[in-house]
Amino acid sequence: MNVCKFIEKFNKLKKSSSDSIDNILSFDDFRKYMHVIRAAETDLKSILTTVNSSNKKTLVLLCGSAGDGKSHLLSYLNNADSDHLLNGYKVFNDATESNAPDKTAVETLCKRVEDFNDENIDKPGSNSIIAINITGNDIDFSTNIIIINIIIIE
């Protein structure tokens, strides 16, 4: 059955669509068209500008609920924003995801932020930004990482 182009584009908006999750490495024309500047973007860009001018290694945690646009915002800033504020950052789209089959999500997260633990905080390293869902996942961050900046998406 042929589906008209309108329905094809409309289906991209469904929560169950594979297109509903943004890939940090790409930002297509459809996403550019659908992008809306929100207060969280303005706040994050302000923080990143300050961090980038400080010349200090910084960990930024972008926190919010599932589905509220953290991945979209990181993808936009990483691929389409003219200010290139994420240049030189390690960008992690999902703190609760493990990229190694033999490690849990918490173990992976601890590895991603080890440059910011007490032993390494004064050593050289790169900036990192991590998207974290603050609901639905019981990760005890207080014993694992130092929170430098938090942006809550509402």
XYZ file of N, CA and C in Angstrom:
462
model
N 0.831 -1.173 0.000
C 0.000 0.000 0.000
C 0.883 1.248 0.000
N 0.596 2.158 -0.917
C 1.334 3.410 -0.968
C 0.784 4.370 0.064
N 1.688 5.033 0.747
C 1.300 6.033 1.729
C 1.690 7.391 1.169
N 0.782 8.350 1.262
C 1.104 9.674 0.725
C 2.218 10.314 1.552
N 2.916 11.257 0.947
C 4.069 11.886 1.594
C 3.674 12.582 2.899
N 2.467 13.152 2.948
C 2.025 13.806 4.172
C 1.958 12.804 5.322
N 1.345 11.655 5.088
C 1.226 10.630 6.124
C 2.606 10.102 6.506
N 3.475 9.962 5.532
C 4.841 9.507 5.797
C 5.550 10.474 6.759
N 5.458 11.766 6.511
C 6.070 12.772 7.383
C 5.352 12.828 8.731
N 4.044 12.734 8.701
C 3.245 12.778 9.925
C 3.602 11.613 10.846
N 3.855 10.439 10.273
C 4.213 9.260 11.067
C 5.544 9.427 11.794
N 6.398 10.317 11.308
C 7.664 10.587 11.996
C 7.428 11.187 13.379
N 6.272 11.802 13.569
C 5.965 12.463 14.837
C 5.465 11.502 15.909
N 5.127 10.277 15.512
C 4.619 9.302 16.474
C 5.714 8.933 17.470
N 5.319 8.794 18.710
C 6.275 8.422 19.753
C 6.913 7.063 19.480
N 6.188 6.178 18.827
C 6.695 4.836 18.533
C 7.618 4.811 17.317
N 7.738 5.931 16.622
C 8.578 5.993 15.428
C 10.057 5.934 15.803
N 10.836 5.247 14.971
C 12.284 5.228 15.203
C 12.869 6.627 15.043
N 12.163 7.502 14.346
C 12.614 8.884 14.166
C 12.380 9.741 15.407
N 11.661 9.219 16.391
C 11.368 10.020 17.576
C 12.582 10.158 18.487
N 13.592 9.326 18.313
C 14.817 9.415 19.113
C 15.892 10.042 18.245
N 16.437 11.135 18.709
C 17.442 11.836 17.926
C 18.808 11.193 18.079
N 19.496 11.115 16.974
C 20.859 10.602 16.938
C 21.788 11.781 17.150
N 22.725 11.634 18.056
C 23.630 12.724 18.383
C 24.538 13.107 17.215
N 24.712 12.193 16.270
C 25.643 12.439 15.167
C 25.009 13.071 13.936
N 23.685 13.174 13.901
C 23.051 13.753 12.716
C 21.837 14.582 13.102
N 21.510 15.530 12.235
C 20.355 16.408 12.443
C 19.841 16.768 11.063
N 18.821 16.038 10.610
C 18.352 16.184 9.234
C 17.470 17.422 9.047
N 17.080 17.658 7.800
C 16.275 18.835 7.461
C 14.930 18.836 8.182
N 14.337 17.661 8.358
C 13.055 17.576 9.063
C 13.213 18.068 10.499
N 14.272 17.648 11.166
C 14.507 18.085 12.548
C 14.810 19.585 12.604
N 15.538 20.085 11.625
C 15.806 21.521 11.576
C 14.496 22.293 11.439
N 13.620 21.790 10.584
C 12.326 22.435 10.375
C 11.488 22.413 11.657
N 11.526 21.302 12.384
C 10.702 21.137 13.583
C 11.319 21.773 14.833
N 12.577 22.194 14.754
C 13.271 22.735 15.935
C 12.630 24.033 16.404
N 12.397 24.114 17.711
C 11.861 25.308 18.354
C 12.820 25.694 19.478
N 13.236 26.936 19.490
C 14.110 27.402 20.565
C 13.281 27.528 21.831
N 13.778 26.881 22.897
C 13.101 26.936 24.192
C 14.057 27.517 25.230
N 13.527 27.831 26.392
C 14.340 28.428 27.462
C 15.512 27.528 27.841
N 15.296 26.225 27.835
C 16.380 25.301 28.200
C 17.556 25.424 27.238
N 17.276 25.632 25.950
C 18.350 25.804 24.968
C 19.127 27.092 25.235
N 18.401 28.158 25.476
C 19.038 29.440 25.762
C 19.900 29.343 27.018
N 19.369 28.718 28.059
C 20.121 28.548 29.314
C 21.363 27.687 29.103
N 21.202 26.574 28.386
C 22.335 25.684 28.152
C 23.410 26.388 27.325
N 23.016 27.123 26.311
C 23.996 27.838 25.494
C 24.750 28.874 26.323
N 24.068 29.526 27.229
C 24.719 30.492 28.111
C 25.745 29.804 29.011
N 25.360 28.664 29.570
C 26.279 27.906 30.428
C 27.476 27.416 29.625
N 27.230 26.880 28.434
C 28.324 26.380 27.606
C 29.283 27.500 27.202
N 28.753 28.675 26.920
C 29.601 29.819 26.580
C 30.503 30.171 27.753
N 29.944 30.189 28.953
C 30.735 30.483 30.155
C 31.776 29.403 30.398
N 31.361 28.142 30.311
C 32.278 27.021 30.524
C 33.411 27.061 29.505
N 33.073 27.285 28.253
C 34.074 27.265 27.189
C 35.108 28.377 27.353
N 34.707 29.501 27.930
C 35.659 30.601 28.113
C 36.484 30.432 29.390
N 36.117 29.491 30.253
C 36.837 29.306 31.523
C 38.113 28.483 31.365
N 38.216 27.735 30.266
C 39.363 26.848 30.034
C 39.547 25.822 31.143
N 38.462 25.440 31.798
C 38.495 24.393 32.818
C 37.695 23.203 32.327
N 38.187 22.034 32.646
C 37.472 20.799 32.327
C 36.155 20.807 33.100
N 35.047 20.559 32.399
C 33.732 20.665 33.025
C 32.821 19.526 32.595
N 32.036 19.082 33.544
C 31.001 18.089 33.303
C 29.658 18.792 33.381
N 28.876 18.693 32.315
C 27.544 19.280 32.279
C 26.546 18.136 32.204
N 25.582 18.125 33.118
C 24.519 17.128 33.109
C 23.241 17.796 32.646
N 22.701 17.310 31.559
C 21.449 17.826 31.009
C 20.346 16.893 31.480
N 19.589 17.341 32.462
C 18.626 16.469 33.140
C 17.195 16.822 32.774
N 16.344 15.808 32.758
C 14.933 16.008 32.503
C 14.220 14.681 32.426
N 12.956 14.731 32.131
C 12.147 13.521 32.009
C 12.313 12.912 30.623
N 11.967 11.648 30.515
C 12.038 10.959 29.218
C 11.104 11.655 28.223
N 11.615 11.900 27.019
C 10.790 12.456 25.951
C 10.667 13.954 25.935
N 11.428 14.659 26.765
C 11.248 16.106 26.809
C 12.214 16.901 25.942
N 13.089 16.222 25.202
C 13.894 16.928 24.222
C 15.383 17.046 24.508
N 15.891 16.320 25.479
C 17.328 16.385 25.775
C 18.159 15.918 24.584
N 17.811 14.776 24.027
C 18.554 14.239 22.881
C 18.448 15.159 21.681
N 17.271 15.699 21.448
C 17.077 16.636 20.339
C 17.975 17.855 20.519
N 18.008 18.400 21.722
C 18.814 19.583 21.987
C 20.304 19.297 21.776
N 20.779 18.168 22.280
C 22.192 17.812 22.086
C 22.502 17.584 20.611
N 21.602 16.929 19.901
C 21.797 16.693 18.480
C 21.838 18.016 17.720
N 20.930 18.915 18.055
C 20.905 20.232 17.419
C 22.211 20.986 17.669
N 22.617 21.061 18.932
C 23.838 21.795 19.267
C 25.074 21.158 18.643
N 25.070 19.854 18.524
C 26.214 19.132 17.983
C 26.320 19.238 16.461
N 25.190 19.438 15.775
C 25.184 19.354 14.317
C 24.692 20.589 13.571
N 23.824 21.375 14.167
C 23.176 22.436 13.401
C 23.386 23.839 13.972
N 23.842 23.952 15.185
C 23.996 25.262 15.809
C 25.223 25.974 15.257
N 25.055 27.220 14.877
C 26.146 27.973 14.254
C 27.238 28.383 15.240
N 26.958 28.325 16.532
C 27.959 28.712 17.532
C 28.969 27.605 17.839
N 28.673 26.375 17.445
C 29.571 25.222 17.645
C 30.021 25.093 19.101
N 29.096 25.256 20.030
C 29.430 25.252 21.452
C 29.858 23.885 21.974
N 29.504 22.811 21.267
C 29.884 21.473 21.733
C 31.179 20.963 21.101
N 31.850 21.798 20.326
C 33.141 21.372 19.762
C 34.090 21.012 20.903
N 34.700 19.853 20.805
C 35.640 19.409 21.819
C 34.999 18.705 22.996
N 33.690 18.571 22.998
C 32.989 17.882 24.082
C 32.835 16.403 23.764
N 32.867 15.598 24.793
C 32.382 14.230 24.696
C 30.892 14.334 24.992
N 30.072 13.908 24.056
C 28.620 14.036 24.189
C 28.018 12.645 24.366
N 27.277 12.464 25.459
C 26.622 11.186 25.746
C 25.125 11.432 25.804
N 24.431 10.792 24.893
C 23.010 11.005 24.698
C 22.135 10.399 25.789
N 22.636 9.393 26.483
C 21.806 8.691 27.458
C 22.682 8.095 28.550
N 22.577 8.641 29.749
C 23.391 8.180 30.872
C 23.030 6.768 31.316
N 21.850 6.316 30.955
C 21.388 5.003 31.429
C 21.646 3.906 30.412
N 22.483 4.183 29.442
C 22.747 3.223 28.376
C 24.195 2.740 28.474
N 24.381 1.451 28.350
C 25.731 0.891 28.346
C 26.135 0.571 26.916
N 27.348 0.939 26.564
C 27.840 0.633 25.224
C 28.733 -0.613 25.234
N 28.796 -1.276 26.377
C 29.609 -2.487 26.500
C 28.735 -3.605 27.062
N 28.699 -4.760 26.388
C 27.809 -5.833 26.829
C 28.153 -6.403 28.211
N 29.388 -6.220 28.643
C 29.805 -6.765 29.936
C 29.724 -5.753 31.076
N 29.169 -4.548 30.814
C 29.068 -3.519 31.837
C 27.617 -3.074 32.009
N 27.279 -2.732 33.236
C 25.951 -2.168 33.505
C 25.952 -0.691 33.117
N 24.775 -0.098 33.095
C 24.662 1.322 32.786
C 25.415 2.164 33.811
N 25.352 1.784 35.080
C 26.044 2.536 36.126
C 27.555 2.425 35.951
N 28.044 1.245 35.629
C 29.485 1.074 35.391
C 29.944 1.913 34.202
N 29.150 1.936 33.157
C 29.483 2.736 31.978
C 29.489 4.219 32.330
N 28.487 4.661 33.075
C 28.419 6.064 33.478
C 29.628 6.439 34.338
N 29.994 5.582 35.266
C 31.158 5.859 36.121
C 32.424 6.006 35.285
N 32.568 5.184 34.269
C 33.725 5.270 33.371
C 33.702 6.596 32.604
N 32.515 7.005 32.163
C 32.392 8.238 31.378
C 32.744 9.480 32.189
N 32.561 9.413 33.493
C 32.799 10.598 34.326
C 34.039 10.476 35.209
N 34.868 9.469 34.977
C 36.020 9.280 35.853
C 37.016 10.440 35.785
N 37.030 11.207 34.701
C 37.893 12.390 34.636
C 37.503 13.442 35.673
N 36.306 13.305 36.242
C 35.792 14.311 37.164
C 35.751 13.825 38.612
N 36.322 12.642 38.886
C 36.343 12.186 40.276
C 37.437 12.924 41.043
N 37.482 12.748 42.353
C 38.408 13.513 43.193
C 39.864 13.370 42.765
N 40.259 12.180 42.336
C 41.652 11.953 41.950
C 42.021 12.625 40.633
N 41.049 12.832 39.758
C 41.338 13.326 38.414
C 40.847 14.739 38.130
N 40.143 15.347 39.056
C 39.481 16.619 38.771
C 40.468 17.714 38.353
N 41.674 17.703 38.884
C 42.649 18.745 38.543
C 43.553 18.366 37.373
N 43.394 17.167 36.849
C 44.199 16.725 35.713
C 43.556 17.203 34.414
N 44.369 17.333 33.356
C 43.790 17.739 32.068
C 42.784 16.704 31.561
N 41.871 17.159 30.774
C 40.865 16.283 30.179
C 39.909 17.108 29.356
N 38.945 16.440 28.761
C 38.001 17.159 27.916
C 36.682 17.370 28.643
N 35.936 18.349 28.166
C 34.599 18.598 28.694
C 33.673 17.466 28.274
N 32.693 17.192 29.110
C 31.680 16.188 28.802
C 30.305 16.759 29.082
N 29.345 16.319 28.279
C 27.937 16.647 28.533
C 27.155 15.350 28.409
N 26.316 15.100 29.420
C 25.580 13.839 29.502
C 24.105 14.129 29.713
N 23.258 13.531 28.889
C 21.808 13.633 29.064
C 21.368 12.556 30.051
N 20.589 12.964 31.035
C 20.151 12.047 32.085
C 18.654 12.194 32.312
N 17.947 11.064 32.290
C 16.542 11.065 32.697
C 16.509 11.037 34.219
N 15.822 12.000 34.813
C 15.796 12.063 36.271
C 14.604 11.333 36.863
N 13.780 10.753 36.028
C 12.664 9.956 36.530
C 12.758 8.559 35.931
N 12.392 7.573 36.694
C 12.324 6.218 36.181
C 13.600 5.419 36.304
N 14.695 6.039 36.665
C 15.959 5.324 36.804
C 16.538 5.613 38.180
N 16.769 4.583 38.931
C 17.269 4.746 40.286
C 18.787 4.639 40.330
N 19.451 5.646 39.782
C 20.905 5.700 39.842
C 21.271 6.689 40.931
N 22.123 6.271 41.844
C 22.562 7.147 42.918
C 23.775 7.929 42.443
N 23.533 9.121 41.892
C 24.621 9.918 41.353
C 25.482 10.513 42.452
N 24.933 10.697 43.633
C 25.663 11.402 44.681
C 26.955 10.698 45.075
N 27.032 9.388 44.896
C 28.245 8.677 45.272
C 29.175 8.453 44.091
N 28.776 8.843 42.913
C 29.567 8.530 41.731
C 30.147 9.726 41.006
N 29.472 10.877 41.021
C 29.948 11.990 40.206
C 29.768 13.321 40.908
N 30.476 14.286 40.408
C 30.334 15.661 40.857
C 29.462 16.374 39.838
N 28.415 17.007 40.300
C 27.535 17.735 39.388
C 28.009 19.181 39.324
N 28.449 19.582 38.151
C 28.948 20.941 37.969
C 27.816 21.866 37.512
N 27.125 21.491 36.479
C 26.021 22.277 35.952
C 24.865 21.339 35.629
N 23.671 21.752 35.986
C 22.482 20.964 35.653
C 21.488 21.876 34.954
N 21.011 21.419 33.826
C 19.928 22.107 33.131
C 18.728 21.169 33.206
N 17.626 21.645 33.753
C 16.412 20.837 33.819
C 15.509 21.279 32.678
N 15.150 20.328 31.843
C 14.248 20.607 30.723
C 12.817 20.515 31.251
N 12.036 21.529 31.018
C 10.638 21.492 31.453
C 9.722 21.697 30.277
